[in-house]
Coordinates of N, CA and C in Angstrom, one line a residue:
M1 N 50.3 34.4 5.1 CA 51.2 33.5 5.8 C 50.5 32.5 6.6
M2 N 51.0 31.3 6.7 CA 50.4 30.3 7.5 C 51.1 30.2 8.8
A3 N 50.3 29.8 9.9 CA 50.9 29.6 11.2 C 52.1 28.7 11.1
R4 N 53.1 29.0 11.9 CA 54.3 28.2 11.9 C 54.2 27.0 12.8
I5 N 53.1 26.9 13.6 CA 52.8 25.9 14.5 C 51.5 25.3 14.1
S6 N 51.4 24.0 14.1 CA 50.1 23.4 13.6 C 48.9 23.8 14.5
L7 N 47.8 24.0 13.9 CA 46.6 24.4 14.5 C 45.5 23.4 14.0
P8 N 44.8 22.7 14.8 CA 44.8 22.7 16.3 C 46.0 21.8 16.8
P9 N 46.3 22.0 18.0 CA 47.4 21.2 18.7 C 46.8 19.8 19.2
P10 N 47.7 19.0 19.8 CA 47.1 17.8 20.5 C 46.2 18.3 21.6
S11 N 45.1 17.5 21.7 CA 44.1 17.9 22.7 C 44.5 17.6 24.1
S12 N 44.0 18.5 25.0 CA 44.1 18.3 26.5 C 42.9 18.8 27.1
A13 N 42.7 18.5 28.4 CA 41.5 19.0 29.1 C 41.6 20.5 29.2
L14 N 42.7 21.1 29.5 CA 42.9 22.5 29.6 C 42.5 23.2 28.3
H15 N 43.1 22.7 27.2 CA 42.9 23.3 25.9 C 41.4 23.2 25.5
Q16 N 40.8 22.0 25.8 CA 39.3 21.9 25.5 C 38.5 22.9 26.3
K17 N 38.8 23.1 27.5 CA 38.1 24.1 28.4 C 38.3 25.5 27.8
I18 N 39.5 25.8 27.4 CA 39.7 27.1 26.8 C 39.0 27.3 25.5
E19 N 39.0 26.3 24.6 CA 38.3 26.4 23.3 C 36.8 26.6 23.6
Q20 N 36.2 25.9 24.5 CA 34.8 26.0 24.8 C 34.5 27.4 25.3
H21 N 35.3 27.9 26.2 CA 35.1 29.3 26.7 C 35.1 30.3 25.6
F22 N 36.1 30.3 24.7 CA 36.1 31.3 23.7 C 35.1 31.1 22.6
Q23 N 34.7 29.8 22.4 CA 33.6 29.6 21.4 C 32.3 30.2 21.9
R24 N 32.1 30.1 23.2 CA 30.9 30.7 23.8 C 31.0 32.2 23.8
R25 N 32.1 32.7 24.2 CA 32.3 34.2 24.4 C 32.5 34.9 23.1
L26 N 33.2 34.4 22.2 CA 33.6 35.1 21.0 C 33.1 34.4 19.7
G27 N 32.6 33.2 19.8 CA 32.2 32.5 18.6 C 33.3 31.9 17.8
A28 N 34.5 31.9 18.4 CA 35.7 31.3 17.7 C 36.8 30.9 18.7
A29 N 37.5 29.9 18.4 CA 38.7 29.6 19.2 C 39.8 30.6 18.8
L30 N 40.6 30.9 19.8 CA 41.7 31.8 19.6 C 43.0 31.0 19.1
E31 N 43.5 31.4 18.0 CA 44.6 30.7 17.5 C 45.9 30.8 18.3
P32 N 46.1 32.0 19.0 CA 47.3 32.0 19.9 C 47.1 30.9 21.0
M33 N 45.9 30.7 21.5 CA 45.8 29.7 22.6 C 46.0 28.3 22.0
R34 N 45.6 28.1 20.7 CA 45.8 26.8 20.1 C 47.3 26.6 19.9
A35 N 48.0 27.6 19.5 CA 49.5 27.5 19.4 C 50.2 27.2 20.7
M36 N 49.8 27.9 21.8 CA 50.4 27.7 23.1 C 50.0 26.3 23.7
A37 N 48.9 25.8 23.2 CA 48.5 24.5 23.8 C 49.5 23.3 23.4
H38 N 50.4 23.6 22.5 CA 51.4 22.6 22.3 C 52.3 22.4 23.5
Q39 N 52.4 23.3 24.4 CA 53.2 23.2 25.6 C 52.3 23.6 26.8
Q40 N 51.8 22.6 27.5 CA 50.7 22.9 28.5 C 51.2 23.8 29.6
Q41 N 52.4 23.8 30.0 CA 52.8 24.8 31.0 C 52.8 26.2 30.5
V42 N 53.2 26.4 29.3 CA 53.1 27.7 28.7 C 51.6 28.2 28.6
L43 N 50.8 27.3 28.1 CA 49.4 27.6 28.0 C 48.8 28.0 29.4
A44 N 49.0 27.2 30.4 CA 48.5 27.4 31.7 C 49.0 28.8 32.3
A45 N 50.3 29.1 32.1 CA 50.8 30.3 32.6 C 50.2 31.5 31.8
I46 N 50.0 31.4 30.5 CA 49.4 32.5 29.8 C 48.0 32.7 30.2
V47 N 47.2 31.7 30.4 CA 45.8 31.8 30.8 C 45.8 32.5 32.1
E48 N 46.6 32.1 33.1 CA 46.6 32.8 34.4 C 47.0 34.2 34.3
L49 N 48.0 34.5 33.5 CA 48.4 35.9 33.2 C 47.2 36.7 32.7
E50 N 46.6 36.2 31.7 CA 45.5 36.9 31.0 C 44.3 37.1 32.0
K51 N 44.0 36.2 32.9 CA 43.0 36.3 33.9 C 43.4 37.5 34.8
K52 N 44.6 37.6 35.2 CA 45.1 38.7 36.1 C 45.0 40.0 35.4
V53 N 45.4 40.1 34.2 CA 45.4 41.3 33.4 C 44.0 41.8 33.2
A54 N 43.0 40.9 33.0 CA 41.6 41.3 32.8 C 41.1 42.0 34.1
G55 N 41.7 41.7 35.2 CA 41.2 42.3 36.5 C 41.8 43.6 36.9
W56 N 42.9 44.0 36.1 CA 43.5 45.3 36.4 C 42.5 46.4 36.1
N57 N 42.3 47.4 37.0 CA 41.3 48.4 36.8 C 41.7 49.8 37.2
A58 N 43.0 50.1 37.3 CA 43.4 51.4 37.7 C 43.3 52.4 36.6
V59 N 43.5 51.9 35.4 CA 43.6 52.7 34.2 C 42.3 52.6 33.4
D60 N 41.8 53.7 32.8 CA 40.6 53.7 32.0 C 40.8 52.6 30.8
Q61 N 39.8 51.8 30.6 CA 39.9 50.8 29.5 C 40.2 51.3 28.2
E62 N 39.7 52.5 27.8 CA 40.0 53.1 26.5 C 41.5 53.4 26.4
L63 N 42.1 53.9 27.4 CA 43.6 54.2 27.4 C 44.4 52.9 27.2
K64 N 43.9 51.9 27.9 CA 44.6 50.6 27.8 C 44.5 50.0 26.4
E65 N 43.3 50.1 25.8 CA 43.1 49.5 24.5 C 43.9 50.3 23.5
L66 N 44.0 51.6 23.6 CA 44.7 52.4 22.7 C 46.2 52.1 22.8
A67 N 46.7 52.0 24.0 CA 48.1 51.6 24.2 C 48.5 50.3 23.6
A68 N 47.6 49.3 23.8 CA 47.8 48.0 23.3 C 47.8 48.0 21.8
M69 N 46.9 48.7 21.2 CA 46.8 48.8 19.7 C 48.1 49.5 19.2
A70 N 48.6 50.5 19.8 CA 49.8 51.2 19.4 C 51.0 50.2 19.4
A71 N 51.1 49.4 20.5 CA 52.2 48.4 20.5 C 52.0 47.3 19.4
A72 N 50.8 46.9 19.2 CA 50.6 45.9 18.2 C 50.9 46.4 16.8
F73 N 50.6 47.6 16.5 CA 50.9 48.2 15.2 C 52.5 48.3 15.1
S74 N 53.1 48.8 16.2 CA 54.6 49.0 16.2 C 55.3 47.6 15.9
I75 N 54.8 46.6 16.4 CA 55.4 45.3 16.2 C 55.0 44.7 14.9
G76 N 53.8 45.0 14.4 CA 53.3 44.5 13.2 C 52.6 43.1 13.3
C77 N 52.0 43.0 14.4 CA 51.2 41.7 14.7 C 49.8 41.9 14.1
S78 N 49.5 41.3 13.0 CA 48.2 41.5 12.4 C 47.1 40.8 13.2
W79 N 47.5 39.7 13.9 CA 46.5 39.0 14.8 C 46.1 40.0 15.9
C80 N 47.1 40.6 16.5 CA 46.8 41.5 17.6 C 46.0 42.8 17.2
V81 N 46.4 43.3 16.0 CA 45.6 44.4 15.5 C 44.2 44.0 15.2
D82 N 44.0 42.9 14.6 CA 42.6 42.4 14.3 C 41.8 42.2 15.6
Y83 N 42.4 41.5 16.6 CA 41.7 41.2 17.8 C 41.5 42.6 18.6
G84 N 42.6 43.4 18.6 CA 42.5 44.6 19.3 C 41.4 45.6 18.8
Y85 N 41.3 45.6 17.5 CA 40.2 46.4 16.8 C 38.9 45.9 17.4
W86 N 38.6 44.6 17.4 CA 37.4 44.1 17.9 C 37.2 44.4 19.4
A87 N 38.2 44.2 20.2 CA 38.1 44.5 21.6 C 37.9 46.0 21.9
S88 N 38.5 46.8 21.1 CA 38.4 48.3 21.3 C 37.0 48.7 21.0
V89 N 36.4 48.3 19.9 CA 35.1 48.6 19.5 C 34.1 48.0 20.5
S90 N 34.4 46.8 20.9 CA 33.5 46.2 21.9 C 33.4 46.9 23.2
H91 N 34.5 47.6 23.5 CA 34.6 48.4 24.8 C 34.1 49.8 24.5
G92 N 33.5 50.1 23.4 CA 32.9 51.4 23.1 C 33.7 52.5 22.5
I93 N 34.9 52.1 22.1 CA 35.8 53.1 21.5 C 35.3 53.3 20.1
P94 N 35.1 54.6 19.7 CA 34.6 54.8 18.3 C 35.5 54.2 17.2
V95 N 34.9 53.7 16.2 CA 35.6 53.0 15.1 C 36.6 54.0 14.5
D96 N 36.2 55.2 14.3 CA 37.1 56.1 13.6 C 38.4 56.4 14.4
K97 N 38.2 56.4 15.8 CA 39.4 56.5 16.6 C 40.3 55.3 16.6
V98 N 39.7 54.1 16.6 CA 40.4 52.9 16.6 C 41.2 52.8 15.3
E99 N 40.6 53.2 14.2 CA 41.2 53.1 12.9 C 42.3 54.2 12.7
A100 N 42.3 55.2 13.6 CA 43.3 56.2 13.5 C 44.6 55.9 14.3
V101 N 44.6 54.9 15.1 CA 45.7 54.6 16.0 C 47.0 54.5 15.3
S102 N 47.0 53.9 14.1 CA 48.3 53.7 13.4 C 48.9 55.0 12.9
A103 N 48.0 56.0 12.8 CA 48.5 57.3 12.3 C 48.0 58.4 13.2
W104 N 48.1 58.1 14.5 CA 47.6 59.1 15.5 C 48.2 60.4 15.5
R105 N 49.4 60.6 15.1 CA 50.1 61.9 15.0 C 49.4 62.8 14.1
D106 N 48.8 62.2 13.0 CA 48.1 63.0 12.0 C 46.6 63.2 12.2
S107 N 46.1 62.7 13.4 CA 44.7 62.7 13.7 C 44.3 63.7 14.8
D108 N 43.2 64.4 14.7 CA 42.7 65.3 15.7 C 41.7 64.6 16.7
L109 N 41.6 63.3 16.6 CA 40.7 62.5 17.4 C 41.1 62.2 18.8
F110 N 42.4 62.4 19.1 CA 43.0 62.0 20.3 C 43.2 63.2 21.3
T111 N 43.0 63.0 22.5 CA 43.2 64.0 23.6 C 44.8 64.1 23.8
D112 N 45.2 65.1 24.5 CA 46.6 65.2 24.9 C 47.1 64.0 25.6
L113 N 46.3 63.6 26.6 CA 46.7 62.4 27.4 C 46.8 61.2 26.5
E114 N 45.8 61.0 25.6 CA 45.9 59.8 24.7 C 47.1 59.9 23.8
R115 N 47.5 61.0 23.4 CA 48.7 61.2 22.6 C 49.9 60.8 23.4
R116 N 50.0 61.2 24.6 CA 51.1 60.9 25.5 C 51.1 59.3 25.7
V117 N 50.0 58.7 25.9 CA 49.9 57.3 26.0 C 50.4 56.6 24.8
L118 N 49.9 57.0 23.6 CA 50.3 56.4 22.4 C 51.8 56.5 22.1
A119 N 52.4 57.7 22.4 CA 53.8 57.9 22.2 C 54.6 57.0 23.2
Y120 N 54.1 56.9 24.4 CA 54.7 56.0 25.4 C 54.7 54.6 25.0
A121 N 53.6 54.1 24.5 CA 53.4 52.7 24.1 C 54.4 52.4 22.9
E122 N 54.5 53.3 22.0 CA 55.4 53.1 20.9 C 56.9 53.1 21.4
A123 N 57.2 54.0 22.3 CA 58.6 54.1 22.8 C 58.9 52.9 23.6
M124 N 58.0 52.3 24.4 CA 58.2 51.1 25.1 C 58.5 49.9 24.2
T125 N 57.9 50.0 23.0 CA 57.9 48.8 22.1 C 59.2 48.8 21.2
E126 N 59.8 50.0 21.2 CA 61.1 50.0 20.4 C 62.1 49.1 21.0
T127 N 63.1 48.7 20.2 CA 64.2 47.9 20.7 C 65.5 48.6 20.5
P128 N 66.2 49.1 21.5 CA 65.8 49.1 22.9 C 64.7 50.1 23.2
P129 N 64.0 49.9 24.3 CA 63.0 50.9 24.6 C 63.5 52.3 24.6
A130 N 62.7 53.2 24.2 CA 63.1 54.7 24.0 C 62.3 55.6 24.9
V131 N 61.8 55.0 26.1 CA 61.1 55.8 27.0 C 62.0 56.8 27.7
T132 N 61.5 58.0 27.9 CA 62.3 59.1 28.5 C 61.7 59.5 29.8
D133 N 62.5 60.2 30.6 CA 61.9 60.8 31.9 C 60.8 61.8 31.6
E134 N 60.9 62.5 30.5 CA 59.9 63.5 30.1 C 58.6 62.8 29.8
M135 N 58.6 61.7 29.1 CA 57.4 60.9 28.8 C 56.7 60.5 30.0
V136 N 57.4 60.0 31.0 CA 56.8 59.5 32.2 C 56.2 60.7 33.0
A137 N 57.0 61.8 33.0 CA 56.5 63.0 33.7 C 55.3 63.5 33.1
G138 N 55.2 63.4 31.7 CA 54.0 63.9 31.0 C 52.8 63.0 31.4
L139 N 53.0 61.7 31.5 CA 51.9 60.8 31.9 C 51.4 61.2 33.3
L140 N 52.4 61.5 34.2 CA 52.1 61.8 35.6 C 51.3 63.1 35.8
Q141 N 51.2 63.9 34.7 CA 50.3 65.1 34.8 C 48.8 64.7 35.0
D142 N 48.5 63.5 34.4 CA 47.1 63.1 34.4 C 46.9 61.7 35.1
L143 N 47.9 61.0 35.3 CA 47.8 59.6 35.9 C 48.6 59.6 37.2
T144 N 48.1 58.7 38.0 CA 48.9 58.4 39.3 C 50.0 57.5 39.0
E145 N 50.9 57.3 39.9 CA 52.0 56.4 39.7 C 51.5 54.9 39.6
P146 N 50.5 54.5 40.4 CA 49.9 53.2 40.1 C 49.3 53.0 38.7
Q147 N 48.7 54.1 38.2 CA 48.2 54.0 36.9 C 49.3 53.9 35.8
V148 N 50.4 54.6 36.0 CA 51.5 54.5 35.1 C 52.1 53.1 35.1
V149 N 52.2 52.6 36.3 CA 52.7 51.2 36.4 C 51.8 50.2 35.6
E150 N 50.5 50.4 35.8 CA 49.5 49.5 35.1 C 49.6 49.7 33.6
L151 N 49.7 50.9 33.2 CA 49.8 51.2 31.8 C 51.0 50.6 31.2
T152 N 52.1 50.7 31.9 CA 53.4 50.1 31.5 C 53.3 48.6 31.4
A153 N 52.6 48.0 32.3 CA 52.4 46.6 32.3 C 51.5 46.1 31.2
I154 N 50.5 46.9 30.9 CA 49.6 46.6 29.7 C 50.4 46.6 28.4
V155 N 51.3 47.6 28.2 CA 52.1 47.7 27.0 C 53.1 46.5 27.0
A156 N 53.6 46.1 28.1 CA 54.6 45.0 28.2 C 53.9 43.7 27.8
V157 N 52.7 43.5 28.4 CA 51.9 42.3 28.1 C 51.5 42.3 26.6
E158 N 51.2 43.4 26.0 CA 50.9 43.4 24.6 C 52.1 43.1 23.7
N159 N 53.2 43.6 24.2 CA 54.5 43.2 23.5 C 54.7 41.7 23.6
H160 N 54.5 41.1 24.7 CA 54.6 39.7 24.9 C 53.7 39.0 23.9
R161 N 52.4 39.4 23.9 CA 51.4 38.7 23.0 C 51.8 38.9 21.5
A162 N 52.1 40.1 21.1 CA 52.4 40.4 19.7 C 53.7 39.7 19.2
R163 N 54.7 39.7 20.1 CA 55.9 39.0 19.7 C 55.8 37.5 19.5
L164 N 55.0 36.9 20.5 CA 54.7 35.5 20.3 C 53.9 35.2 19.1
N165 N 52.9 36.0 18.9 CA 52.0 35.7 17.7 C 52.7 35.9 16.4
A166 N 53.5 37.0 16.3 CA 54.2 37.3 15.1 C 55.3 36.2 14.8
A167 N 56.0 35.8 15.8 CA 57.0 34.8 15.7 C 56.4 33.4 15.2
L168 N 55.2 33.1 15.7 CA 54.6 31.9 15.4 C 53.8 32.0 14.1
G169 N 53.8 33.1 13.4 CA 53.1 33.3 12.2 C 51.6 33.4 12.2
L170 N 51.1 33.8 13.4 CA 49.6 33.9 13.5 C 49.2 35.3 13.0
T171 N 48.2 35.2 12.1 CA 47.7 36.4 11.4 C 46.3 36.6 11.7
S172 N 45.7 37.7 11.1 CA 44.3 38.1 11.4 C 43.4 36.9 11.3
Q173 N 42.5 36.9 12.3 CA 41.5 35.8 12.4 C 40.1 36.2 12.1
G174 N 40.0 37.5 11.6 CA 38.6 38.0 11.2 C 37.8 38.6 12.3
F175 N 38.4 39.0 13.4 CA 37.6 39.7 14.4 C 37.1 41.0 14.0
K176 N 37.9 41.8 13.3 CA 37.6 43.1 12.9 C 36.3 43.1 12.0
E177 N 36.1 42.1 11.2 CA 35.0 42.1 10.3 C 33.7 41.9 11.1
R178 N 33.8 41.3 12.3 CA 32.6 41.2 13.2 C 32.1 42.5 13.7
C179 N 32.9 43.5 13.7 CA 32.5 44.8 14.2 C 31.7 45.6 13.1
E180 N 31.9 45.2 11.8 CA 31.4 45.9 10.7 C 30.0 45.4 10.2
I181 N 29.5 44.4 10.9 CA 28.2 43.8 10.6 C 27.2 44.8 11.1
P182 N 26.3 45.4 10.3 CA 25.3 46.3 10.8 C 24.4 45.7 11.8
V183 N 24.1 46.4 12.9 CA 23.1 45.9 13.8 C 21.7 46.4 13.4
T184 N 20.8 45.6 13.3 CA 19.4 46.0 12.9 C 18.6 46.2 14.2
G185 N 17.7 47.2 14.1 CA 16.8 47.4 15.2 C 15.6 46.5 15.2
G186 N 15.1 46.2 16.4 CA 14.0 45.3 16.5 C 12.7 46.0 16.2
N187 N 11.9 45.6 15.3 CA 10.5 46.1 15.0 C 9.7 44.9 14.5

């Protein structure tokens, strides 16, 4: 599928700054940012939101990555799954665990807490949301209320990302393949 919005968009100072940032950090411009750059107020708001989200630290990064991946799979956003794979592996989550997220119920790689987080993320992503009192009570066995709020917000943000990307026709950008390049030792 091709993007439904032209990439790249008309240039602006903000968009150029963002492109340069991601070229340095990731070696590639992010197509969602290119799409959002068609409307500068939307782009600015999303950039600010993402900066804030990056600073949230009440929940373990691995739990947040797993929850985001579950939401991305549920929505079917190939861009989010691709980038999420790269981000998860970059944060030290084992590749076999990341690859098992889409079929977590059939995998023995996940802890009880991770299973509750994955189920919660999927339930939040359903339309209408299917979260139950029991699900939240289960999370509260291992997480504090502030952590449950942050986890919920992470899944909501991933729903926002995935739905925007899917609606705009943004698909995999090749981040996953960057994880599979063998690292050679120095000798």
